[in-house]
PDB file of C-alpha atoms and ligand atoms in Angstrom:
ATOM      1  CA  MET A 208       0.323   0.259   0.102  1.00 40.00           C
ATOM      2  CA  ALA A 209       1.585   3.370  -0.747  1.00 38.00           C
ATOM      3  CA  GLU A 210       1.261   5.198   2.291  1.00 42.00           C
ATOM      4  CA  LYS A 211       1.369   8.945   2.299  1.00 48.00           C
ATOM      5  CA  ALA A 212       0.170  11.427   4.423  1.00 51.00           C
ATOM      6  CA  LYS A 213      -0.882  15.746   4.759  1.00 48.00           C
ATOM      7  CA  GLU A 214      -0.936  17.299   8.299  1.00 47.00           C
ATOM      8  CA  PRO A 215      -4.193  16.984   9.177  1.00 48.00           C
ATOM      9  CA  LYS A 216      -5.284  20.342  10.779  1.00 49.00           C
ATOM     10  CA  ASN A 217      -5.905  19.824  14.725  1.00 48.00           C
ATOM     11  CA  ASP A 218      -7.906  22.529  16.581  1.00 46.00           C
ATOM     12  CA  ARG A 219      -6.253  25.219  17.931  1.00 53.00           C
ATOM     13  CA  ALA A 220      -8.823  23.839  21.663  1.00 51.00           C
ATOM     14  CA  LEU A 221      -5.832  20.775  21.129  1.00 53.00           C
ATOM     15  CA  ARG A 222      -2.880  21.747  20.939  1.00 59.00           C
ATOM     16  CA  PHE A 223      -4.013  24.061  24.122  1.00 61.00           C
ATOM     17  CA  TYR A 224      -5.306  20.841  25.644  1.00 60.00           C
ATOM     18  CA  SER A 225      -1.696  18.533  24.776  1.00 64.00           C
ATOM     19  CA  ASP A 226       1.001  21.815  24.668  1.00 66.00           C
ATOM     20  CA  VAL A 227      -0.658  23.992  27.119  1.00 65.00           C
ATOM     21  CA  LEU A 228      -1.462  21.050  29.938  1.00 64.00           C
ATOM     22  CA  GLY A 229       1.142  18.644  28.945  1.00 69.00           C
ATOM     23  CA  LEU A 230      -1.624  15.436  28.486  1.00 72.00           C
ATOM     24  CA  GLU A 231      -1.019  12.739  26.433  1.00 75.00           C
ATOM     25  CA  ARG A 232      -4.457  11.589  25.671  1.00 75.00           C
ATOM     26  CA  LEU A 233      -6.288  13.917  23.499  1.00 79.00           C
ATOM     27  CA  HIS A 234      -9.395  13.473  24.256  1.00 86.00           C
ATOM     28  CA  TYR A 235     -12.418  15.343  26.344  1.00 88.00           C
ATOM     29  CA  GLY A 236     -13.186  12.169  28.578  1.00 92.00           C
ATOM     30  CA  ILE A 237     -15.771  11.562  31.036  1.00 95.00           C
ATOM     31  CA  TRP A 238     -16.153  13.596  34.214  1.00 93.00           C
ATOM     32  CA  ASN A 239     -18.261  12.564  37.359  1.00 94.00           C
ATOM     33  CA  ALA A 240     -21.244  15.349  37.559  1.00 90.00           C
ATOM     34  CA  GLU A 241     -18.696  15.722  41.099  1.00 92.00           C
ATOM     35  CA  ASP A 242     -15.578  16.003  40.240  1.00 90.00           C
ATOM     36  CA  GLU A 243     -13.081  19.418  41.513  1.00 89.00           C
ATOM     37  CA  LEU A 244     -11.369  21.530  38.069  1.00 84.00           C
ATOM     38  CA  THR A 245      -8.314  19.637  39.205  1.00 84.00           C
ATOM     39  CA  LEU A 246      -5.616  18.268  36.739  1.00 83.00           C
ATOM     40  CA  GLU A 247      -5.997  15.076  38.450  1.00 85.00           C
ATOM     41  CA  ASN A 248      -9.553  14.561  37.275  1.00 87.00           C
ATOM     42  CA  LEU A 249      -8.255  15.569  33.848  1.00 86.00           C
ATOM     43  CA  LYS A 250      -6.644  12.749  34.027  1.00 87.00           C
ATOM     44  CA  ALA A 251      -9.070  10.823  35.214  1.00 91.00           C
ATOM     45  CA  ALA A 252     -11.782  11.429  33.125  1.00 92.00           C
ATOM     46  CA  GLN A 253      -9.610  10.467  30.254  1.00 91.00           C
ATOM     47  CA  GLU A 254      -9.096   7.042  31.188  1.00 94.00           C
ATOM     48  CA  ARG A 255     -12.413   6.379  32.487  1.00 95.00           C
ATOM     49  CA  TYR A 256     -13.575   7.345  29.080  1.00 96.00           C
ATOM     50  CA  GLU A 257     -10.664   5.303  27.464  1.00 96.00           C
ATOM     51  CA  ASN A 258     -12.088   2.329  29.488  1.00 97.00           C
ATOM     52  CA  TYR A 259     -15.479   2.653  28.878  1.00 98.00           C
ATOM     53  CA  LEU A 260     -14.184   2.416  24.671  1.00 98.00           C
ATOM     54  CA  ILE A 261     -12.639  -0.858  25.568  1.00 98.00           C
ATOM     55  CA  GLU A 262     -16.190  -1.862  27.939  1.00 98.00           C
ATOM     56  CA  ASN A 263     -17.807  -1.587  24.459  1.00 98.00           C
ATOM     57  CA  ILE A 264     -15.776  -4.148  22.600  1.00 98.00           C
ATOM     58  CA  PRO A 265     -18.019  -6.285  21.749  1.00 97.00           C
ATOM     59  CA  GLU A 266     -17.331  -9.872  23.207  1.00 96.00           C
ATOM     60  CA  GLY A 267     -14.621 -12.366  20.582  1.00 95.00           C
ATOM     61  CA  ALA A 268     -12.712  -9.261  18.576  1.00 97.00           C
ATOM     62  CA  ASN A 269      -9.910  -9.755  18.465  1.00 97.00           C
ATOM     63  CA  ARG A 270      -8.158  -7.384  15.409  1.00 98.00           C
ATOM     64  CA  ILE A 271      -8.753  -4.157  15.767  1.00 98.00           C
ATOM     65  CA  LEU A 272      -7.972  -0.812  14.392  1.00 98.00           C
ATOM     66  CA  ASP A 273      -7.539   2.349  16.370  1.00 98.00           C
ATOM     67  CA  VAL A 274      -7.652   5.299  13.611  1.00 98.00           C
ATOM     68  CA  GLY A 275      -6.485   7.943  15.039  1.00 96.00           C
ATOM     69  CA  CYS A 276      -4.703   7.452  17.184  1.00 95.00           C
ATOM     70  CA  GLY A 277      -2.929   9.979  18.674  1.00 89.00           C
ATOM     71  CA  THR A 278       0.088   9.465  20.887  1.00 86.00           C
ATOM     72  CA  GLY A 279      -0.689   5.382  21.212  1.00 91.00           C
ATOM     73  CA  VAL A 280      -2.177   5.723  24.495  1.00 92.00           C
ATOM     74  CA  LEU A 281      -5.220   3.381  23.674  1.00 96.00           C
ATOM     75  CA  CYS A 282      -3.000   1.389  22.076  1.00 97.00           C
ATOM     76  CA  GLN A 283      -1.229   0.425  24.169  1.00 95.00           C
ATOM     77  CA  GLU A 284      -3.734  -0.063  26.848  1.00 96.00           C
ATOM     78  CA  LEU A 285      -5.334  -2.755  24.273  1.00 97.00           C
ATOM     79  CA  LEU A 286      -2.547  -4.681  23.755  1.00 97.00           C
ATOM     80  CA  LYS A 287      -1.672  -5.127  27.322  1.00 97.00           C
ATOM     81  CA  ARG A 288      -5.501  -6.734  27.167  1.00 96.00           C
ATOM     82  CA  GLY A 289      -3.984  -9.688  24.628  1.00 97.00           C
ATOM     83  CA  TYR A 290      -6.142  -7.489  21.662  1.00 98.00           C
ATOM     84  CA  LYS A 291      -3.874  -7.191  18.381  1.00 98.00           C
ATOM     85  CA  VAL A 292      -3.917  -3.976  16.890  1.00 98.00           C
ATOM     86  CA  ASP A 293      -2.678  -1.530  14.993  1.00 98.00           C
ATOM     87  CA  GLY A 294      -2.985   2.021  14.475  1.00 97.00           C
ATOM     88  CA  LEU A 295      -3.238   4.901  12.326  1.00 98.00           C
ATOM     89  CA  SER A 296      -2.683   8.624  11.470  1.00 96.00           C
ATOM     90  CA  PRO A 297      -1.679  11.156   9.137  1.00 95.00           C
ATOM     91  CA  ASP A 298       0.311  12.792  11.360  1.00 92.00           C
ATOM     92  CA  LYS A 299       4.240  12.677  11.402  1.00 90.00           C
ATOM     93  CA  ASN A 300       4.376  13.454  15.055  1.00 87.00           C
ATOM     94  CA  GLN A 301       2.143  10.768  16.650  1.00 88.00           C
ATOM     95  CA  ARG A 302       4.067   8.378  13.904  1.00 91.00           C
ATOM     96  CA  GLU A 303       7.693   9.298  15.464  1.00 90.00           C
ATOM     97  CA  HIS A 304       6.407   8.415  19.049  1.00 87.00           C
ATOM     98  CA  PHE A 305       4.411   5.745  17.865  1.00 91.00           C
ATOM     99  CA  GLU A 306       7.073   3.796  16.309  1.00 92.00           C
ATOM    100  CA  LYS A 307       9.799   4.860  19.365  1.00 91.00           C
ATOM    101  CA  ASN A 308       6.893   3.723  21.922  1.00 91.00           C
ATOM    102  CA  ILE A 309       4.657   1.197  20.791  1.00 94.00           C
ATOM    103  CA  GLN A 310       5.411  -2.648  19.342  1.00 93.00           C
ATOM    104  CA  THR A 311       2.725  -2.813  16.474  1.00 96.00           C
ATOM    105  CA  THR A 312       1.718  -2.412  12.587  1.00 96.00           C
ATOM    106  CA  PHE A 313       1.400   2.140  12.374  1.00 97.00           C
ATOM    107  CA  HIS A 314      -0.266   2.854   9.448  1.00 97.00           C
ATOM    108  CA  PHE A 315       1.285   6.142   8.786  1.00 97.00           C
ATOM    109  CA  CYS A 316      -2.038   7.674   6.099  1.00 97.00           C
ATOM    110  CA  ARG A 317      -5.450   9.437   6.641  1.00 98.00           C
ATOM    111  CA  PHE A 318      -8.423   6.720   6.748  1.00 98.00           C
ATOM    112  CA  GLU A 319     -10.356   8.085   3.582  1.00 98.00           C
ATOM    113  CA  ASP A 320      -6.501   6.701   2.381  1.00 97.00           C
ATOM    114  CA  PHE A 321      -6.372   3.402   4.201  1.00 97.00           C
ATOM    115  CA  VAL A 322      -6.687   0.424   1.850  1.00 96.00           C
ATOM    116  CA  PRO A 323      -6.639  -1.961   4.160  1.00 95.00           C
ATOM    117  CA  GLN A 324      -4.193  -5.723   3.932  1.00 93.00           C
ATOM    118  CA  THR A 325      -6.929  -7.162   6.685  1.00 94.00           C
ATOM    119  CA  GLU A 326     -10.122  -7.735   7.601  1.00 97.00           C
ATOM    120  CA  TYR A 327     -10.835  -5.724  11.236  1.00 98.00           C
ATOM    121  CA  ASP A 328     -13.092  -7.489  13.843  1.00 98.00           C
ATOM    122  CA  CYS A 329     -13.162  -3.939  15.208  1.00 98.00           C
ATOM    123  CA  ILE A 330     -12.849  -0.016  14.311  1.00 98.00           C
ATOM    124  CA  ILE A 331     -12.524   2.314  16.528  1.00 98.00           C
ATOM    125  CA  MET A 332     -11.953   6.263  16.188  1.00 98.00           C
ATOM    126  CA  SER A 333     -11.688   8.264  19.237  1.00 96.00           C
ATOM    127  CA  GLU A 334     -12.741  12.084  18.680  1.00 95.00           C
ATOM    128  CA  SER A 335     -11.213  11.283  15.171  1.00 96.00           C
ATOM    129  CA  CYS A 336     -14.254  11.395  12.526  1.00 97.00           C
ATOM    130  CA  GLN A 337     -14.967  14.653  12.746  1.00 96.00           C
ATOM    131  CA  TYR A 338     -10.970  14.946  10.611  1.00 96.00           C
ATOM    132  CA  ILE A 339     -12.483  12.068   8.080  1.00 97.00           C
ATOM    133  CA  PRO A 340     -14.868  13.360   5.099  1.00 96.00           C
ATOM    134  CA  LEU A 341     -18.156  11.433   6.064  1.00 95.00           C
ATOM    135  CA  GLU A 342     -19.022  10.264   2.907  1.00 91.00           C
ATOM    136  CA  ARG A 343     -15.491   8.048   3.792  1.00 96.00           C
ATOM    137  CA  VAL A 344     -16.332   7.520   7.043  1.00 97.00           C
ATOM    138  CA  PHE A 345     -18.763   4.968   6.555  1.00 96.00           C
ATOM    139  CA  ASP A 346     -17.776   4.007   2.999  1.00 95.00           C
ATOM    140  CA  VAL A 347     -13.319   2.551   3.950  1.00 97.00           C
ATOM    141  CA  ALA A 348     -14.856   1.453   7.380  1.00 97.00           C
ATOM    142  CA  GLY A 349     -17.420  -1.058   5.652  1.00 95.00           C
ATOM    143  CA  LYS A 350     -14.934  -2.033   3.191  1.00 95.00           C
ATOM    144  CA  ALA A 351     -11.882  -2.829   5.840  1.00 97.00           C
ATOM    145  CA  LEU A 352     -14.218  -4.839   9.106  1.00 97.00           C
ATOM    146  CA  ARG A 353     -15.122  -8.522   8.092  1.00 96.00           C
ATOM    147  CA  SER A 354     -18.924  -9.143   8.424  1.00 95.00           C
ATOM    148  CA  GLY A 355     -20.343  -8.839  12.024  1.00 95.00           C
ATOM    149  CA  GLY A 356     -17.734  -6.457  11.942  1.00 97.00           C
ATOM    150  CA  HIS A 357     -17.564  -3.594  14.617  1.00 98.00           C
ATOM    151  CA  LEU A 358     -17.215   0.299  14.412  1.00 98.00           C
ATOM    152  CA  MET A 359     -17.237   2.592  17.195  1.00 98.00           C
ATOM    153  CA  ILE A 360     -16.988   6.910  16.755  1.00 98.00           C
ATOM    154  CA  CYS A 361     -17.110   8.202  20.299  1.00 97.00           C
ATOM    155  CA  ASP A 362     -17.298  12.516  19.128  1.00 97.00           C
ATOM    156  CA  TYR A 363     -18.299  16.117  18.907  1.00 95.00           C
ATOM    157  CA  PHE A 364     -20.944  17.372  16.239  1.00 97.00           C
ATOM    158  CA  VAL A 365     -22.247  20.306  15.065  1.00 96.00           C
ATOM    159  CA  LYS A 366     -25.360  20.897  16.197  1.00 96.00           C
ATOM    160  CA  ASP A 367     -28.310  22.286  13.216  1.00 95.00           C
ATOM    161  CA  GLY A 368     -28.208  25.882  12.531  1.00 91.00           C
ATOM    162  CA  ALA A 369     -24.650  26.194  14.809  1.00 91.00           C
ATOM    163  CA  THR A 370     -22.629  29.488  14.659  1.00 86.00           C
ATOM    164  CA  GLY A 371     -19.609  31.220  15.071  1.00 83.00           C
ATOM    165  CA  VAL A 372     -16.222  29.338  15.559  1.00 81.00           C
ATOM    166  CA  LEU A 373     -17.602  26.130  17.635  1.00 82.00           C
ATOM    167  CA  ALA A 374     -19.875  25.203  14.001  1.00 86.00           C
ATOM    168  CA  LYS A 375     -16.352  25.137  12.561  1.00 85.00           C
ATOM    169  CA  SER A 376     -15.192  21.543  13.885  1.00 89.00           C
ATOM    170  CA  GLY A 377     -16.611  18.678  14.195  1.00 95.00           C
ATOM    171  CA  HIS A 378     -19.138  17.061  11.679  1.00 97.00           C
ATOM    172  CA  ASN A 379     -23.318  17.873  11.086  1.00 97.00           C
ATOM    173  CA  TYR A 380     -25.150  15.494  13.324  1.00 97.00           C
ATOM    174  CA  THR A 381     -28.212  15.336  10.894  1.00 97.00           C
ATOM    175  CA  LEU A 382     -26.394  14.479   8.050  1.00 97.00           C
ATOM    176  CA  PHE A 383     -23.941  12.162  10.052  1.00 97.00           C
ATOM    177  CA  LYS A 384     -26.814   9.941  11.067  1.00 96.00           C
ATOM    178  CA  GLN A 385     -28.530  10.728   7.313  1.00 96.00           C
ATOM    179  CA  THR A 386     -24.802   9.165   6.279  1.00 96.00           C
ATOM    180  CA  ALA A 387     -24.956   6.291   8.411  1.00 95.00           C
ATOM    181  CA  GLU A 388     -28.481   5.319   7.919  1.00 93.00           C
ATOM    182  CA  THR A 389     -27.682   4.820   4.855  1.00 92.00           C
ATOM    183  CA  SER A 390     -24.450   3.237   5.008  1.00 92.00           C
ATOM    184  CA  GLY A 391     -25.345  -1.216   5.187  1.00 87.00           C
ATOM    185  CA  LEU A 392     -23.715  -0.202   9.593  1.00 95.00           C
ATOM    186  CA  ALA A 393     -26.748  -1.100  12.007  1.00 95.00           C
ATOM    187  CA  ILE A 394     -26.392   0.762  15.771  1.00 96.00           C
ATOM    188  CA  VAL A 395     -25.921  -1.667  18.569  1.00 97.00           C
ATOM    189  CA  LYS A 396     -25.876   1.156  20.243  1.00 97.00           C
ATOM    190  CA  HIS A 397     -25.755   4.365  21.594  1.00 97.00           C
ATOM    191  CA  ARG A 398     -25.425   7.502  24.106  1.00 97.00           C
ATOM    192  CA  ASP A 399     -24.853  11.284  24.416  1.00 97.00           C
ATOM    193  CA  ILE A 400     -22.087  11.749  26.899  1.00 96.00           C
ATOM    194  CA  THR A 401     -21.876  16.216  26.029  1.00 95.00           C
ATOM    195  CA  LYS A 402     -22.940  16.704  29.739  1.00 93.00           C
ATOM    196  CA  GLU A 403     -19.992  14.257  31.152  1.00 94.00           C
ATOM    197  CA  THR A 404     -17.117  15.957  28.112  1.00 90.00           C
ATOM    198  CA  ALA A 405     -17.453  19.621  29.445  1.00 86.00           C
ATOM    199  CA  LYS A 406     -16.484  20.200  32.181  1.00 86.00           C
ATOM    200  CA  THR A 407     -13.262  19.969  30.628  1.00 84.00           C
ATOM    201  CA  LEU A 408     -13.796  22.730  29.009  1.00 80.00           C
ATOM    202  CA  GLU A 409     -14.601  24.251  32.540  1.00 78.00           C
ATOM    203  CA  ILE A 410     -11.322  23.539  33.148  1.00 77.00           C
ATOM    204  CA  ALA A 411      -9.897  24.723  30.126  1.00 74.00           C
ATOM    205  CA  LYS A 412     -11.159  27.709  30.608  1.00 73.00           C
ATOM    206  CA  LEU A 413      -9.859  28.448  34.307  1.00 70.00           C
ATOM    207  CA  TRP A 414      -6.557  27.346  32.660  1.00 69.00           C
ATOM    208  CA  ALA A 415      -6.680  30.296  30.030  1.00 70.00           C
ATOM    209  CA  GLU A 416      -7.579  32.991  32.078  1.00 68.00           C
ATOM    210  CA  LYS A 417      -5.267  32.236  34.629  1.00 67.00           C
ATOM    211  CA  ILE A 418      -2.742  32.378  32.048  1.00 68.00           C
ATOM    212  CA  LEU A 419      -4.024  35.592  30.764  1.00 65.00           C
ATOM    213  CA  LEU A 420      -4.262  37.319  34.388  1.00 62.00           C
ATOM    214  CA  GLY A 421      -0.733  36.690  34.584  1.00 65.00           C
ATOM    215  CA  ALA A 422       0.192  38.913  31.129  1.00 69.00           C
ATOM    216  CA  ASP A 423      -2.093  41.398  32.569  1.00 67.00           C
ATOM    217  CA  ILE A 424       0.596  41.127  35.670  1.00 68.00           C
ATOM    218  CA  LEU A 425       3.043  41.312  33.591  1.00 69.00           C
ATOM    219  CA  SER A 426       2.016  43.796  30.776  1.00 69.00           C
ATOM    220  CA  GLU A 427       0.545  46.096  33.886  1.00 68.00           C
ATOM    221  CA  LYS A 428       3.744  48.691  33.526  1.00 68.00           C
ATOM    222  CA  VAL A 429       3.893  49.377  30.090  1.00 65.00           C
ATOM    223  CA  ARG A 430       0.094  49.687  29.213  1.00 69.00           C
ATOM    224  CA  TYR A 431       0.503  52.791  32.697  1.00 70.00           C
ATOM    225  CA  LYS A 432       4.220  54.235  32.047  1.00 76.00           C
ATOM    226  CA  HIS A 433       3.930  53.734  27.807  1.00 71.00           C
ATOM    227  CA  ALA A 434       0.154  54.272  26.648  1.00 72.00           C
ATOM    228  CA  ARG A 435       0.435  55.395  23.303  1.00 66.00           C
ATOM    229  CA  THR A 436       3.602  52.016  23.372  1.00 66.00           C
ATOM    230  CA  TRP A 437       1.076  49.586  24.042  1.00 60.00           C
ATOM    231  CA  LYS A 438      -2.257  51.573  22.035  1.00 67.00           C
ATOM    232  CA  PHE A 439       0.893  51.255  19.001  1.00 65.00           C
ATOM    233  CA  LEU A 440       1.522  46.897  20.136  1.00 63.00           C
ATOM    234  CA  CYS A 441      -3.049  46.246  20.378  1.00 63.00           C
ATOM    235  CA  TRP A 442      -2.835  48.061  16.619  1.00 62.00           C
ATOM    236  CA  LEU A 443      -0.417  45.744  15.409  1.00 64.00           C
ATOM    237  CA  PHE A 444      -1.576  42.626  16.405  1.00 63.00           C
ATOM    238  CA  ARG A 445      -4.816  43.962  16.449  1.00 61.00           C
ATOM    239  CA  LYS A 446      -6.226  40.217  14.109  1.00 68.00           C
ATOM    240  CA  LYS A 447      -4.200  38.109  17.042  1.00 67.00           C
ATOM    241  CA  ILE A 448      -6.252  39.675  20.071  1.00 63.00           C
ATOM    242  CA  ASN A 449      -9.601  39.533  17.321  1.00 66.00           C
ATOM    243  CA  ARG A 450      -8.873  36.009  17.100  1.00 67.00           C
ATOM    244  CA  ILE A 451      -7.678  35.734  20.392  1.00 66.00           C
ATOM    245  CA  ASN A 452     -10.928  36.424  21.675  1.00 66.00           C
ATOM    246  CA  GLN A 453     -12.813  34.800  19.419  1.00 66.00           C
ATOM    247  CA  ASP A 454     -11.373  30.546  20.246  1.00 71.00           C
ATOM    248  CA  ARG A 455     -12.420  31.641  24.054  1.00 70.00           C
ATOM    249  CA  ASP A 456     -15.472  30.792  22.453  1.00 73.00           C
ATOM    250  CA  LEU A 457     -13.736  27.240  21.839  1.00 75.00           C
ATOM    251  CA  ILE A 458     -13.729  27.004  25.582  1.00 76.00           C
ATOM    252  CA  ASP A 459     -17.238  27.889  26.751  1.00 83.00           C
ATOM    253  CA  ALA A 460     -19.200  24.877  27.933  1.00 83.00           C
ATOM    254  CA  LYS A 461     -22.219  26.528  27.541  1.00 88.00           C
ATOM    255  CA  LYS A 462     -21.599  27.107  24.107  1.00 88.00           C
ATOM    256  CA  PHE A 463     -20.459  24.257  23.400  1.00 88.00           C
ATOM    257  CA  ILE A 464     -23.827  22.087  25.467  1.00 90.00           C
ATOM    258  CA  GLU A 465     -25.477  24.601  22.530  1.00 90.00           C
ATOM    259  CA  ALA A 466     -23.603  24.430  19.417  1.00 91.00           C
ATOM    260  CA  LYS A 467     -22.584  20.321  19.501  1.00 94.00           C
ATOM    261  CA  THR A 468     -23.341  16.886  20.849  1.00 96.00           C
ATOM    262  CA  TYR A 469     -20.936  14.548  22.013  1.00 96.00           C
ATOM    263  CA  GLU A 470     -21.650  10.698  20.961  1.00 97.00           C
ATOM    264  CA  PHE A 471     -21.005   6.962  21.213  1.00 98.00           C
ATOM    265  CA  PHE A 472     -21.873   5.175  18.815  1.00 98.00           C
ATOM    266  CA  LEU A 473     -21.659   1.309  18.076  1.00 98.00           C
ATOM    267  CA  PHE A 474     -21.966   0.267  15.343  1.00 98.00           C
ATOM    268  CA  ARG A 475     -22.365  -3.106  13.468  1.00 97.00           C
ATOM    269  CA  LYS A 476     -21.994  -4.415  10.134  1.00 96.00           C
ATOM    270  CA  GLU A 477     -24.045  -6.793   8.689  1.00 86.00           C
ATOM    271  CA  ASN A 478     -24.611  -9.963   6.997  1.00 72.00           C
ATOM    272  CA  PRO A 479     -24.540  -9.766   3.505  1.00 66.00           C
ATOM    273  CA  SER A 480     -28.665 -11.330   2.918  1.00 55.00           C
TER     274      SER A 480
HETATM  275  C1  SAM B 154      -7.874  14.529  18.646  1.00 82.59           C
HETATM  276  S1  SAM B 154      -7.387  13.349  17.813  1.00 82.59           S
HETATM  277  C2  SAM B 154      -7.572  11.938  19.454  1.00 82.59           C
HETATM  278  C3  SAM B 154      -6.163  11.225  19.490  1.00 82.59           C
HETATM  279  C4  SAM B 154      -7.072   9.409  19.783  1.00 82.59           C
HETATM  280  N1  SAM B 154      -7.744   9.027  19.444  1.00 82.59           N
HETATM  281  C5  SAM B 154      -7.485   9.806  21.497  1.00 82.59           C
HETATM  282  O1  SAM B 154      -8.687   9.715  21.539  1.00 82.59           O
HETATM  283  O2  SAM B 154      -6.837  10.691  22.056  1.00 82.59           O
HETATM  284  C6  SAM B 154      -7.471  12.753  17.006  1.00 82.59           C
HETATM  285  C7  SAM B 154      -6.801  12.555  15.893  1.00 82.59           C
HETATM  286  O3  SAM B 154      -7.110  12.241  14.662  1.00 82.59           O
HETATM  287  C8  SAM B 154      -6.293  12.458  13.807  1.00 82.59           C
HETATM  288  N2  SAM B 154      -6.385  12.927  12.516  1.00 82.59           N
HETATM  289  C9  SAM B 154      -6.026  13.652  11.702  1.00 82.59           C
HETATM  290  N3  SAM B 154      -6.635  13.124  10.582  1.00 82.59           N
HETATM  291  C10 SAM B 154      -7.516  12.191  10.172  1.00 82.59           C
HETATM  292  C11 SAM B 154      -7.986  11.259   8.722  1.00 82.59           C
HETATM  293  N4  SAM B 154      -7.909  12.334   8.032  1.00 82.59           N
HETATM  294  N5  SAM B 154      -8.102  10.299   9.414  1.00 82.59           N
HETATM  295  C12 SAM B 154      -6.840   9.700   9.925  1.00 82.59           C
HETATM  296  N6  SAM B 154      -6.732  10.107  11.119  1.00 82.59           N
HETATM  297  C13 SAM B 154      -6.969  11.418  11.104  1.00 82.59           C
HETATM  298  C14 SAM B 154      -4.845  13.012  14.573  1.00 82.59           C
HETATM  299  O4  SAM B 154      -4.199  12.674  14.193  1.00 82.59           O
HETATM  300  C15 SAM B 154      -5.254  12.557  15.530  1.00 82.59           C
HETATM  301  O5  SAM B 154      -4.449  11.145  16.300  1.00 82.59           O
END
């Protein structure tokens, strides 16, 4: 198989979690309602989410493809539990990290270009479905799954009518369900986990506010003593400042819940009749 990959456009919220918060896992996690907003609880939420995915791998499944495997944490856990796992990602840094740390096959390509050499029992897309063109998600998965195999998708989707920066990442939910219906894969399990994931945005906002407060304190002297220079700097960086203000919506839990829905789906590839 010719494997070439384009760099994915990772969204900025994701970069905030990995680069600023230093998280190895690149998904939101499942929070308990009573959890305080701490980094430890965020890590626990991410582990809870990962365990939820693993618990939902159908019995008897052995050969698994982790699509958009990120840093490979889930692959590693699955290997530990005795599954045969392949990772797939078009990101060259993830490839480097994966090949250095994990002893299993890594497919360096976009899922939409993937040409499967084997049939999988289960394909997992954990927060990666949103990066794959909708029409290719089910088409390629259908080819890569054995008859009776399962496709697990856990991701956020954009609700009808949503606008602004939050509407820019994620598939439209209505379109996703329509595409799924005609795909030849049937839904066997479905759960809405929007509320359980949204606390990750609350903690991101808390951290961002702390960072902005720090910047505010540091710039105080310049703002008062060199007011004209400050005004000039604000004008010079006006586009960036606008962008930062827009990006704040990306980490607003209330706006996230209004604009998006975060869903777990397990599909089964039907036997041909
Ligand atoms: C939000 S991260 C999720 C990582 C991991 N699955 C997790 O749950 O922590 C999105 C992943 O999708 C990958 N990705 C982006 N575009 C893709 C594509 N077209 N096909 C497959 N994976 C893609 C990214 O490289 C990254 O690994």
